[in-house]
């Protein structure tokens, strides 16, 4: 397997998981009757079924007859599915089951089992009017988190880097006197006072930023390291002085020159640290987007964007890297005329959790019989297999960092870096 395929699988897996969550998020029950069940990998299935039978018995207390019978139907449906499991899957499982609103006054019993990308940590049974998705949502967050700290002797600011997203936390300013002493002060005494003030400021910054970094949940697992930025020799002096908590201090990745030491210094620090961060998934996404934007502004650059133009370039095999936004929610439909055989394709927007089967298909342009929907697929699936035919690399770009959101808002979520220039 090539590197490109590995990258693709990871971005793709996250995209699929995110879409599944969006679909579940949209489901509503008429009453408190949607069941969420989280089963960790080490839980015995017979313990789960015993509790479900118990819950079934307690349904007798539910006043509304309809809610009662819906909850009981959901529990029975889960029990029937659990019969196929001797033990939970390797990472555990999440079960979502209940009578959900289908639009209008239509309701249907629906049951879905999700195998998570990370192990489920706790057992949970919940009955509510929506599904409980928080534990799965937490898995969507970037796996690795970095601490960012910029400082000089007068001010400091710190925050997190989550994936490609910067999250500012807080800052501090010092009362360190400037280099110019007032008349009448002894030079030795002045520089001694100044040193004390600098030391106090570094201590405060070290303590407060360390405390903030260490509030990160699963600090020891997720927190990959700290980047320190600032002018020389401040950052070197701060790092050498061990002002950070020792668990944070030993995770210092590197020191980088930046001009700003307020909130604006954080993105500057991330840019300066690009080389050190290479290898992190989202940094690759950022690098691809920057490459695309550089090509775009060149006189004869190798950039293409918008669905139509990118499709034409894919058709002739001119695409090197296909960039697709994870914010894309569209489907590609193949339409056919049963009467004369006329066929066409089109792209339509799709809301998560909704099928587009009932969308108006229109009339055949050659014989005016109604067109029928022949085939429908997610646009990311469809464009990916199109790209595979000419061995173009595919990258799914998340939309939670600056260049990533530009792909969605300015270029409709579809862009490409070309192998050579074309007329499209
Ligand atoms: Zn026709």
Short mmCIF file of C-alpha atoms and ligand atoms in Angstrom, two decimals:
data_model
loop_
_atom_site.label_atom_id
_atom_site.label_comp_id
_atom_site.label_asym_id
_atom_site.label_seq_id
_atom_site.Cartn_x
_atom_site.Cartn_y
_atom_site.Cartn_z
CA UNK A 1 0.00 0.00 0.00
CA UNK A 2 1.39 3.42 -0.88
CA UNK A 3 1.55 6.36 1.49
CA UNK A 4 -1.16 8.12 -0.46
CA UNK A 5 -3.61 5.31 0.17
CA UNK A 6 -2.91 5.29 3.89
CA UNK A 7 -3.55 9.04 4.08
CA UNK A 8 -6.70 8.64 2.07
CA UNK A 9 -8.04 5.93 4.34
CA UNK A 10 -7.58 8.04 7.45
CA UNK A 11 -9.20 11.17 6.00
CA UNK A 12 -11.92 9.05 4.48
CA UNK A 13 -12.63 7.11 7.66
CA UNK A 14 -13.03 10.37 9.61
CA UNK A 15 -15.33 11.76 6.95
CA UNK A 16 -17.57 8.67 6.98
CA UNK A 17 -17.71 8.68 10.77
CA UNK A 18 -18.56 12.39 10.84
CA UNK A 19 -21.37 11.87 8.35
CA UNK A 20 -22.80 8.98 10.38
CA UNK A 21 -22.86 11.23 13.45
CA UNK A 22 -24.62 14.01 11.54
CA UNK A 23 -27.30 11.57 10.43
CA UNK A 24 -27.86 10.34 14.00
CA UNK A 25 -27.85 13.90 15.30
CA UNK A 26 -30.80 14.78 13.05
CA UNK A 27 -33.03 12.02 14.48
CA UNK A 28 -35.88 12.96 16.78
CA UNK A 29 -38.29 10.84 18.75
CA UNK A 30 -41.89 11.85 19.50
CA UNK A 31 -41.27 11.41 23.25
CA UNK A 32 -38.52 10.18 25.56
CA UNK A 33 -38.10 6.99 23.61
CA UNK A 34 -34.80 6.92 21.71
CA UNK A 35 -32.35 4.50 23.30
CA UNK A 36 -28.62 5.04 23.32
CA UNK A 37 -26.46 2.20 24.54
CA UNK A 38 -22.66 2.37 24.82
CA UNK A 39 -20.95 -0.95 25.44
CA UNK A 40 -17.22 -0.92 26.26
CA UNK A 41 -15.06 -3.77 24.88
CA UNK A 42 -14.66 -5.51 28.26
CA UNK A 43 -18.39 -5.59 29.11
CA UNK A 44 -20.12 -8.99 29.16
CA UNK A 45 -23.01 -9.16 26.70
CA UNK A 46 -25.15 -11.14 29.17
CA UNK A 47 -24.79 -8.27 31.70
CA UNK A 48 -26.11 -5.91 29.04
CA UNK A 49 -29.04 -8.13 28.11
CA UNK A 50 -29.90 -8.60 31.80
CA UNK A 51 -30.07 -4.84 32.26
CA UNK A 52 -32.13 -4.40 29.10
CA UNK A 53 -34.69 -6.97 30.33
CA UNK A 54 -34.86 -5.09 33.60
CA UNK A 55 -35.44 -1.80 31.73
CA UNK A 56 -38.14 -3.53 29.69
CA UNK A 57 -39.95 -4.44 32.93
CA UNK A 58 -39.69 -0.90 34.23
CA UNK A 59 -41.43 0.43 31.13
CA UNK A 60 -44.67 -0.45 32.95
CA UNK A 61 -44.17 2.86 34.80
CA UNK A 62 -44.26 4.94 31.62
CA UNK A 63 -47.58 6.79 31.52
CA UNK A 64 -48.01 7.39 27.82
CA UNK A 65 -49.11 4.19 26.18
CA UNK A 66 -47.47 5.05 22.90
CA UNK A 67 -44.12 5.96 24.45
CA UNK A 68 -44.22 2.76 26.50
CA UNK A 69 -44.79 0.54 23.50
CA UNK A 70 -42.14 2.40 21.46
CA UNK A 71 -39.52 1.99 24.20
CA UNK A 72 -40.39 -1.68 24.57
CA UNK A 73 -40.14 -2.19 20.82
CA UNK A 74 -36.71 -0.55 20.81
CA UNK A 75 -35.44 -2.69 23.70
CA UNK A 76 -36.71 -5.86 22.01
CA UNK A 77 -35.01 -4.85 18.78
CA UNK A 78 -31.68 -4.29 20.59
CA UNK A 79 -32.00 -7.64 22.40
CA UNK A 80 -32.59 -9.38 19.07
CA UNK A 81 -29.44 -7.80 17.60
CA UNK A 82 -27.27 -8.57 20.60
CA UNK A 83 -28.00 -12.28 20.10
CA UNK A 84 -25.44 -12.21 17.29
CA UNK A 85 -22.65 -11.06 19.60
CA UNK A 86 -20.74 -13.40 21.89
CA UNK A 87 -18.72 -10.41 23.09
CA UNK A 88 -18.49 -6.73 22.09
CA UNK A 89 -16.29 -5.82 19.09
CA UNK A 90 -12.63 -4.97 19.75
CA UNK A 91 -13.32 -1.28 20.43
CA UNK A 92 -16.78 -1.74 21.86
CA UNK A 93 -20.03 -0.65 20.23
CA UNK A 94 -22.67 2.05 20.34
CA UNK A 95 -26.31 1.15 19.67
CA UNK A 96 -28.89 3.72 18.62
CA UNK A 97 -32.44 2.46 18.50
CA UNK A 98 -35.88 4.00 18.59
CA UNK A 99 -38.94 5.23 16.77
CA UNK A 100 -37.74 8.25 14.81
CA UNK A 101 -39.59 10.99 13.01
CA UNK A 102 -39.56 10.47 9.23
CA UNK A 103 -41.22 13.73 8.20
CA UNK A 104 -44.89 14.58 8.19
CA UNK A 105 -46.63 12.29 10.68
CA UNK A 106 -44.54 9.28 9.75
CA UNK A 107 -42.50 7.43 12.38
CA UNK A 108 -40.34 4.31 11.99
CA UNK A 109 -38.44 2.04 14.33
CA UNK A 110 -34.79 2.25 13.43
CA UNK A 111 -31.77 0.52 14.91
CA UNK A 112 -28.15 1.27 14.15
CA UNK A 113 -24.93 -0.15 15.56
CA UNK A 114 -21.80 1.98 15.30
CA UNK A 115 -18.34 0.55 15.79
CA UNK A 116 -16.22 3.46 16.98
CA UNK A 117 -12.73 4.42 15.73
CA UNK A 118 -11.45 4.53 19.31
CA UNK A 119 -12.30 2.36 22.31
CA UNK A 120 -15.51 3.17 24.18
CA UNK A 121 -14.55 4.00 27.76
CA UNK A 122 -17.75 3.53 29.73
CA UNK A 123 -21.07 1.72 29.80
CA UNK A 124 -24.13 3.89 29.23
CA UNK A 125 -27.86 3.25 28.81
CA UNK A 126 -29.97 6.31 28.12
CA UNK A 127 -33.51 6.93 26.97
CA UNK A 128 -34.20 10.42 25.61
CA UNK A 129 -35.91 12.27 22.76
CA UNK A 130 -32.57 12.43 20.88
CA UNK A 131 -29.56 10.12 20.71
CA UNK A 132 -26.65 10.75 23.06
CA UNK A 133 -23.63 11.33 20.78
CA UNK A 134 -21.12 13.19 22.94
CA UNK A 135 -18.78 10.20 23.56
CA UNK A 136 -18.53 9.57 19.80
CA UNK A 137 -18.17 13.26 19.02
CA UNK A 138 -15.17 13.44 21.34
CA UNK A 139 -13.49 10.84 19.13
CA UNK A 140 -13.81 13.16 16.15
CA UNK A 141 -11.56 15.71 17.77
CA UNK A 142 -7.99 15.73 16.63
CA UNK A 143 -6.05 13.00 18.28
CA UNK A 144 -3.04 15.11 19.05
CA UNK A 145 -2.87 18.48 20.69
CA UNK A 146 0.07 20.88 20.94
CA UNK A 147 0.68 23.68 23.40
CA UNK A 148 1.63 27.07 21.95
CA UNK A 149 3.44 29.75 23.91
CA UNK A 150 4.81 33.06 22.64
CA UNK A 151 6.63 35.49 24.88
CA UNK A 152 9.13 38.24 25.36
CA UNK A 153 9.98 40.00 28.63
CA UNK A 154 6.87 42.17 28.55
CA UNK A 155 4.05 39.97 27.42
CA UNK A 156 3.10 36.38 26.76
CA UNK A 157 0.23 34.46 25.20
CA UNK A 158 -0.60 30.75 25.11
CA UNK A 159 -3.08 28.44 23.46
CA UNK A 160 -3.63 25.03 21.86
CA UNK A 161 -3.08 23.75 18.36
CA UNK A 162 -5.77 21.12 17.65
CA UNK A 163 -5.23 19.66 14.24
CA UNK A 164 -4.81 22.81 12.19
CA UNK A 165 -7.08 24.85 14.44
CA UNK A 166 -5.59 27.34 16.87
CA UNK A 167 -7.41 27.82 20.16
CA UNK A 168 -6.13 30.90 22.07
CA UNK A 169 -6.35 30.56 25.86
CA UNK A 170 -4.96 33.55 27.72
CA UNK A 171 -2.06 35.93 28.07
CA UNK A 172 -0.13 37.95 30.64
CA UNK A 173 1.83 41.18 30.69
CA UNK A 174 4.74 42.03 32.93
CA UNK A 175 5.77 45.06 34.94
CA UNK A 176 9.38 44.55 33.98
CA UNK A 177 10.91 48.03 33.69
CA UNK A 178 12.43 49.06 30.36
CA UNK A 179 16.15 49.06 29.75
CA UNK A 180 16.50 52.76 30.50
CA UNK A 181 16.97 53.43 34.21
CA UNK A 182 15.73 56.59 35.84
CA UNK A 183 18.29 59.21 36.89
CA UNK A 184 19.74 58.71 40.33
CA UNK A 185 19.28 54.90 40.36
CA UNK A 186 22.43 52.85 40.68
CA UNK A 187 23.12 50.78 37.58
CA UNK A 188 23.75 47.63 39.61
CA UNK A 189 20.62 48.00 41.69
CA UNK A 190 18.54 48.78 38.60
CA UNK A 191 19.69 45.71 36.75
CA UNK A 192 19.17 43.56 39.85
CA UNK A 193 15.56 44.79 40.18
CA UNK A 194 15.00 44.21 36.51
CA UNK A 195 16.27 40.64 36.77
CA UNK A 196 13.94 39.92 39.67
CA UNK A 197 10.98 41.28 37.76
CA UNK A 198 11.85 39.19 34.68
CA UNK A 199 12.20 36.09 36.82
CA UNK A 200 8.81 36.74 38.42
CA UNK A 201 7.19 37.22 35.05
CA UNK A 202 8.69 33.99 33.63
CA UNK A 203 7.57 32.12 36.73
CA UNK A 204 4.01 33.41 36.35
CA UNK A 205 3.92 32.58 32.63
CA UNK A 206 5.40 29.12 33.26
CA UNK A 207 2.88 28.29 35.96
CA UNK A 208 -0.20 29.63 34.25
CA UNK A 209 0.55 28.18 30.80
CA UNK A 210 1.54 24.78 32.27
CA UNK A 211 -1.69 24.70 34.28
CA UNK A 212 -3.68 25.45 31.13
CA UNK A 213 -1.87 22.79 29.06
CA UNK A 214 -2.34 20.19 31.77
CA UNK A 215 -6.10 20.66 31.88
CA UNK A 216 -6.16 19.00 28.45
CA UNK A 217 -8.06 15.77 28.93
CA UNK A 218 -5.85 12.69 28.56
CA UNK A 219 -2.85 15.02 28.78
CA UNK A 220 -0.43 12.09 28.89
CA UNK A 221 -1.93 10.50 25.78
CA UNK A 222 -2.94 13.37 23.54
CA UNK A 223 -0.63 16.21 24.42
CA UNK A 224 2.24 15.90 21.95
CA UNK A 225 4.40 18.83 22.90
CA UNK A 226 4.96 22.55 23.29
CA UNK A 227 6.15 25.07 20.74
CA UNK A 228 7.74 28.21 22.16
CA UNK A 229 8.03 31.38 20.10
CA UNK A 230 9.45 34.82 20.65
CA UNK A 231 12.48 36.96 19.99
CA UNK A 232 16.00 35.89 20.99
CA UNK A 233 17.27 35.58 23.63
CA UNK A 234 13.99 35.64 25.59
CA UNK A 235 12.62 32.29 24.48
CA UNK A 236 16.01 30.59 24.97
CA UNK A 237 16.33 32.13 28.43
CA UNK A 238 12.79 31.02 29.34
CA UNK A 239 13.33 27.49 28.11
CA UNK A 240 16.71 27.14 29.84
CA UNK A 241 15.24 28.40 33.12
CA UNK A 242 12.81 25.44 33.47
CA UNK A 243 9.89 27.71 34.25
CA UNK A 244 7.34 25.24 32.87
CA UNK A 245 5.97 22.32 34.88
CA UNK A 246 8.43 19.45 34.42
CA UNK A 247 5.87 17.32 32.55
CA UNK A 248 5.33 20.18 30.12
CA UNK A 249 9.00 21.19 30.03
CA UNK A 250 10.11 17.77 28.86
CA UNK A 251 7.64 17.99 25.99
CA UNK A 252 9.13 21.16 24.49
CA UNK A 253 9.49 20.47 20.76
CA UNK A 254 11.42 23.55 19.72
CA UNK A 255 11.97 27.30 19.85
CA UNK A 256 10.94 29.51 16.95
CA UNK A 257 11.42 33.16 16.02
CA UNK A 258 8.20 35.13 15.92
CA UNK A 259 7.62 38.88 15.95
CA UNK A 260 4.35 39.06 17.90
CA UNK A 261 3.99 37.95 21.50
CA UNK A 262 0.25 38.61 21.83
CA UNK A 263 -2.57 36.48 20.38
CA UNK A 264 -1.36 37.26 16.83
CA UNK A 265 1.86 35.45 17.66
CA UNK A 266 0.10 32.07 17.84
CA UNK A 267 -0.57 31.61 14.08
CA UNK A 268 2.87 33.04 13.39
CA UNK A 269 4.36 30.40 15.68
CA UNK A 270 2.45 27.59 13.95
CA UNK A 271 3.72 28.77 10.55
CA UNK A 272 7.28 29.02 11.84
CA UNK A 273 7.04 25.50 13.28
CA UNK A 274 5.72 23.87 10.07
CA UNK A 275 8.85 21.81 9.54
CA UNK A 276 8.81 20.56 13.10
CA UNK A 277 5.16 19.61 12.76
CA UNK A 278 5.49 17.89 9.42
CA UNK A 279 4.06 14.44 9.61
CA UNK A 280 0.98 15.58 11.42
CA UNK A 281 -2.02 14.77 9.24
CA UNK A 282 -3.61 18.18 9.19
CA UNK A 283 -0.33 19.93 8.51
CA UNK A 284 -0.32 17.94 5.27
CA UNK A 285 -3.79 19.24 4.46
CA UNK A 286 -2.60 22.76 5.15
CA UNK A 287 0.47 22.28 2.95
CA UNK A 288 -1.69 20.98 0.06
CA UNK A 289 -4.07 23.92 0.33
CA UNK A 290 -1.17 26.38 0.41
CA UNK A 291 0.30 24.73 -2.68
CA UNK A 292 -3.07 25.06 -4.44
CA UNK A 293 -3.38 28.74 -3.46
CA UNK A 294 0.16 29.44 -4.69
CA UNK A 295 -0.63 27.83 -8.06
CA UNK A 296 -3.86 29.79 -8.23
CA UNK A 297 -2.20 33.22 -8.12
CA UNK A 298 0.52 32.33 -10.64
CA UNK A 299 0.17 33.61 -14.18
CA UNK A 300 0.14 30.07 -15.62
CA UNK A 301 -0.44 28.13 -12.42
CA UNK A 302 -1.57 24.53 -12.13
CA UNK A 303 -4.79 25.17 -10.22
CA UNK A 304 -8.34 24.19 -11.11
CA UNK A 305 -11.50 24.65 -9.05
CA UNK A 306 -15.24 24.25 -9.18
CA UNK A 307 -16.95 20.98 -9.98
CA UNK A 308 -17.26 21.47 -13.72
CA UNK A 309 -13.67 22.43 -14.38
CA UNK A 310 -12.26 19.79 -12.05
CA UNK A 311 -14.39 17.08 -13.70
CA UNK A 312 -13.06 18.02 -17.13
CA UNK A 313 -9.50 17.88 -15.85
CA UNK A 314 -10.15 14.48 -14.25
CA UNK A 315 -11.60 13.23 -17.51
CA UNK A 316 -8.40 13.96 -19.42
CA UNK A 317 -6.16 12.67 -16.61
CA UNK A 318 -4.65 16.07 -15.83
CA UNK A 319 -5.24 16.04 -12.07
CA UNK A 320 -2.29 15.44 -9.77
CA UNK A 321 -4.03 16.08 -6.42
CA UNK A 322 -7.79 16.29 -5.99
CA UNK A 323 -8.79 18.40 -2.98
CA UNK A 324 -12.24 17.69 -1.53
CA UNK A 325 -13.70 19.51 1.45
CA UNK A 326 -15.03 17.39 4.30
CA UNK A 327 -17.86 19.94 4.39
CA UNK A 328 -19.25 18.70 1.05
CA UNK A 329 -22.80 17.39 1.37
CA UNK A 330 -23.77 16.60 -2.21
CA UNK A 331 -24.80 13.59 -4.21
CA UNK A 332 -24.26 12.73 -7.86
CA UNK A 333 -27.34 11.43 -9.60
CA UNK A 334 -27.58 9.47 -12.83
CA UNK A 335 -30.88 10.08 -14.58
CA UNK A 336 -32.32 8.02 -17.42
CA UNK A 337 -35.25 8.23 -19.76
CA UNK A 338 -37.02 4.85 -19.86
CA UNK A 339 -38.72 5.74 -23.13
CA UNK A 340 -35.81 6.77 -25.37
CA UNK A 341 -32.70 5.81 -23.41
CA UNK A 342 -31.45 9.38 -22.95
CA UNK A 343 -29.09 9.56 -19.94
CA UNK A 344 -27.66 12.45 -17.96
CA UNK A 345 -25.97 13.22 -14.64
CA UNK A 346 -26.30 16.01 -12.14
CA UNK A 347 -25.11 17.08 -8.70
CA UNK A 348 -27.62 18.03 -6.00
CA UNK A 349 -27.22 19.16 -2.42
CA UNK A 350 -28.09 16.57 0.20
CA UNK A 351 -28.96 17.19 3.81
CA UNK A 352 -27.48 14.69 6.24
CA UNK A 353 -29.90 11.90 7.09
CA UNK A 354 -32.15 12.60 4.14
CA UNK A 355 -32.46 10.65 0.96
CA UNK A 356 -32.88 12.62 -2.21
CA UNK A 357 -34.98 9.96 -3.94
CA UNK A 358 -38.05 12.17 -4.03
CA UNK A 359 -36.27 15.14 -5.65
CA UNK A 360 -37.91 16.33 -8.85
CA UNK A 361 -36.15 14.66 -11.77
CA UNK A 362 -37.74 16.67 -14.60
CA UNK A 363 -38.59 15.67 -18.14
CA UNK A 364 -36.46 14.14 -20.90
CA UNK A 365 -35.19 16.88 -23.23
CA UNK A 366 -35.59 14.70 -26.33
CA UNK A 367 -38.98 13.00 -25.82
CA UNK A 368 -40.38 14.81 -22.69
CA UNK A 369 -41.16 11.57 -20.83
CA UNK A 370 -40.37 11.87 -17.12
CA UNK A 371 -36.73 11.05 -16.26
CA UNK A 372 -36.08 8.30 -13.71
CA UNK A 373 -33.37 8.24 -11.05
CA UNK A 374 -31.00 5.47 -12.07
CA UNK A 375 -28.22 5.72 -9.50
CA UNK A 376 -27.21 8.02 -6.67
CA UNK A 377 -23.89 8.28 -4.88
CA UNK A 378 -22.12 10.55 -2.43
CA UNK A 379 -20.09 13.06 -4.43
CA UNK A 380 -16.91 12.30 -2.48
CA UNK A 381 -17.24 8.58 -3.32
CA UNK A 382 -18.00 9.33 -6.91
CA UNK A 383 -15.15 11.83 -7.46
CA UNK A 384 -12.71 9.59 -5.59
CA UNK A 385 -13.33 6.62 -7.87
CA UNK A 386 -13.16 8.98 -10.85
CA UNK A 387 -9.75 10.18 -9.58
CA UNK A 388 -8.55 6.59 -9.07
CA UNK A 389 -8.96 5.91 -12.78
CA UNK A 390 -6.12 8.32 -13.58
CA UNK A 391 -4.15 7.65 -10.36
CA UNK A 392 -4.77 11.16 -9.05
CA UNK A 393 -4.13 11.53 -5.32
CA UNK A 394 -7.18 12.44 -3.28
CA UNK A 395 -7.08 14.51 -0.13
CA UNK A 396 -10.08 15.21 2.05
CA UNK A 397 -9.52 18.61 3.61
CA UNK A 398 -11.18 19.41 6.91
CA UNK A 399 -12.96 22.76 7.06
CA UNK A 400 -11.92 23.80 10.56
CA UNK A 401 -8.78 25.77 9.66
CA UNK A 402 -8.37 28.89 7.56
CA UNK A 403 -7.27 27.46 4.20
CA UNK A 404 -9.61 24.50 4.67
CA UNK A 405 -12.65 26.70 5.12
CA UNK A 406 -11.60 28.75 2.07
CA UNK A 407 -11.81 25.55 -0.02
CA UNK A 408 -15.46 25.20 1.00
CA UNK A 409 -16.57 28.83 0.88
CA UNK A 410 -14.60 30.20 -2.08
CA UNK A 411 -14.19 27.11 -4.29
CA UNK A 412 -17.35 25.10 -3.57
CA UNK A 413 -15.39 22.39 -1.81
CA UNK A 414 -13.81 20.96 -4.98
CA UNK A 415 -10.38 21.92 -6.31
CA UNK A 416 -7.34 20.34 -7.92
CA UNK A 417 -3.63 20.77 -8.44
CA UNK A 418 -2.88 19.80 -12.03
CA UNK A 419 -0.09 17.77 -13.60
CA UNK A 420 0.06 20.16 -16.57
CA UNK A 421 -1.84 23.16 -17.78
CA UNK A 422 -5.10 22.60 -19.62
CA UNK A 423 -7.76 24.76 -21.18
CA UNK A 424 -10.26 24.11 -18.35
ZN1 LIG B 1 -36.61 10.41 -23.60
#
